[in-house]
């Protein structure tokens, strides 16, 4: 998780469009749903391609999303993202939910 988050901080993505564009090549086809909480859907996620597991395994992807969202919000928040559904578990796509957003003073 932290590897993905740190990578996102290093490449310094600043908009949702940049995040979607970057992720489509390196992770998979992404759909950002502006809901409450924010939901991010990735189809054909490369992190879990050809894997089978009993629980979600896309920790780098979750961290990367969290890091991008922190950058987009000028790092004024600490954001936690969890994968709720994973293709490795047999789901048709990976679904990530923003679980926590804490404002930094």
Short mmCIF file of C-alpha atoms in Angstrom, two decimals:
data_model
loop_
_atom_site.label_atom_id
_atom_site.label_comp_id
_atom_site.label_asym_id
_atom_site.label_seq_id
_atom_site.Cartn_x
_atom_site.Cartn_y
_atom_site.Cartn_z
CA UNK A 1 0.00 0.00 0.00
CA UNK A 2 2.68 2.51 1.00
CA UNK A 3 4.73 1.75 -2.12
CA UNK A 4 1.77 2.77 -4.31
CA UNK A 5 1.05 5.83 -2.19
CA UNK A 6 4.67 7.01 -2.25
CA UNK A 7 4.86 6.45 -6.02
CA UNK A 8 1.77 8.63 -6.52
CA UNK A 9 3.34 11.35 -4.39
CA UNK A 10 6.55 11.22 -6.46
CA UNK A 11 4.86 11.53 -9.86
CA UNK A 12 2.66 14.29 -8.41
CA UNK A 13 -0.61 13.78 -10.29
CA UNK A 14 -2.77 16.88 -9.68
CA UNK A 15 -6.18 16.16 -11.31
CA UNK A 16 -8.68 13.33 -11.62
CA UNK A 17 -8.19 13.34 -15.39
CA UNK A 18 -4.42 12.89 -15.00
CA UNK A 19 -5.02 10.04 -12.55
CA UNK A 20 -7.44 8.27 -14.91
CA UNK A 21 -5.12 8.75 -17.91
CA UNK A 22 -2.06 7.45 -16.04
CA UNK A 23 -3.87 4.49 -14.50
CA UNK A 24 -5.45 3.23 -17.74
CA UNK A 25 -2.00 2.32 -19.09
CA UNK A 26 -0.37 1.04 -15.91
CA UNK A 27 -3.29 -0.47 -13.98
CA UNK A 28 -6.40 -0.98 -16.13
CA UNK A 29 -9.53 0.74 -17.40
CA UNK A 30 -10.73 3.07 -14.64
CA UNK A 31 -14.07 4.63 -13.83
CA UNK A 32 -14.30 7.26 -11.12
CA UNK A 33 -17.75 7.47 -9.53
CA UNK A 34 -18.38 10.68 -7.65
CA UNK A 35 -20.52 9.24 -4.92
CA UNK A 36 -20.38 9.34 -1.14
CA UNK A 37 -18.06 7.67 -0.41
CA UNK A 38 -16.02 8.03 -3.60
CA UNK A 39 -15.88 4.77 -5.57
CA UNK A 40 -13.20 3.87 -8.11
CA UNK A 41 -13.78 0.91 -10.42
CA UNK A 42 -10.93 -0.73 -12.35
CA UNK A 43 -11.54 -3.38 -14.98
CA UNK A 44 -8.70 -5.72 -15.94
CA UNK A 45 -6.42 -4.49 -13.14
CA UNK A 46 -2.90 -5.64 -13.95
CA UNK A 47 -2.02 -6.07 -10.28
CA UNK A 48 -4.36 -9.06 -9.91
CA UNK A 49 -4.41 -10.37 -13.48
CA UNK A 50 -4.36 -14.18 -13.57
CA UNK A 51 -4.53 -14.39 -9.76
CA UNK A 52 -7.00 -16.18 -7.51
CA UNK A 53 -7.39 -15.30 -3.85
CA UNK A 54 -9.99 -15.34 -1.09
CA UNK A 55 -9.59 -11.63 -0.27
CA UNK A 56 -8.68 -8.43 -2.16
CA UNK A 57 -5.00 -8.28 -3.16
CA UNK A 58 -4.57 -4.97 -5.01
CA UNK A 59 -2.79 -3.11 -2.22
CA UNK A 60 -0.42 -1.15 -4.48
CA UNK A 61 -3.37 0.07 -6.55
CA UNK A 62 -5.26 1.15 -3.41
CA UNK A 63 -2.21 3.03 -2.15
CA UNK A 64 -1.66 4.66 -5.53
CA UNK A 65 -5.25 5.90 -5.60
CA UNK A 66 -4.90 7.27 -2.06
CA UNK A 67 -1.67 9.06 -2.97
CA UNK A 68 -3.21 10.58 -6.09
CA UNK A 69 -6.23 11.81 -4.15
CA UNK A 70 -3.94 13.34 -1.53
CA UNK A 71 -2.03 15.16 -4.31
CA UNK A 72 -5.28 16.36 -5.90
CA UNK A 73 -6.25 17.84 -2.54
CA UNK A 74 -2.82 19.50 -2.18
CA UNK A 75 -1.86 17.05 0.59
CA UNK A 76 -4.14 18.81 3.04
CA UNK A 77 -5.79 15.45 3.78
CA UNK A 78 -4.61 11.96 4.68
CA UNK A 79 -6.70 9.56 2.61
CA UNK A 80 -7.26 5.84 3.14
CA UNK A 81 -8.53 3.68 0.29
CA UNK A 82 -9.67 0.06 0.62
CA UNK A 83 -10.45 -2.48 -2.05
CA UNK A 84 -13.93 -3.91 -1.50
CA UNK A 85 -14.14 -6.20 -4.54
CA UNK A 86 -11.28 -7.81 -6.44
CA UNK A 87 -11.02 -9.67 -9.72
CA UNK A 88 -8.77 -12.18 -7.95
CA UNK A 89 -11.85 -13.12 -5.89
CA UNK A 90 -13.91 -13.67 -9.03
CA UNK A 91 -15.47 -10.20 -9.26
CA UNK A 92 -15.84 -8.71 -12.76
CA UNK A 93 -13.79 -5.67 -11.65
CA UNK A 94 -11.87 -4.25 -8.71
CA UNK A 95 -13.77 -1.68 -6.64
CA UNK A 96 -11.97 0.74 -4.35
CA UNK A 97 -13.69 2.93 -1.75
CA UNK A 98 -12.30 6.04 -0.06
CA UNK A 99 -12.72 4.97 3.56
CA UNK A 100 -11.18 7.83 5.45
CA UNK A 101 -10.23 11.40 4.75
CA UNK A 102 -8.60 13.29 7.60
CA UNK A 103 -7.86 17.00 7.26
CA UNK A 104 -4.34 17.99 8.29
CA UNK A 105 -4.24 21.15 10.40
#
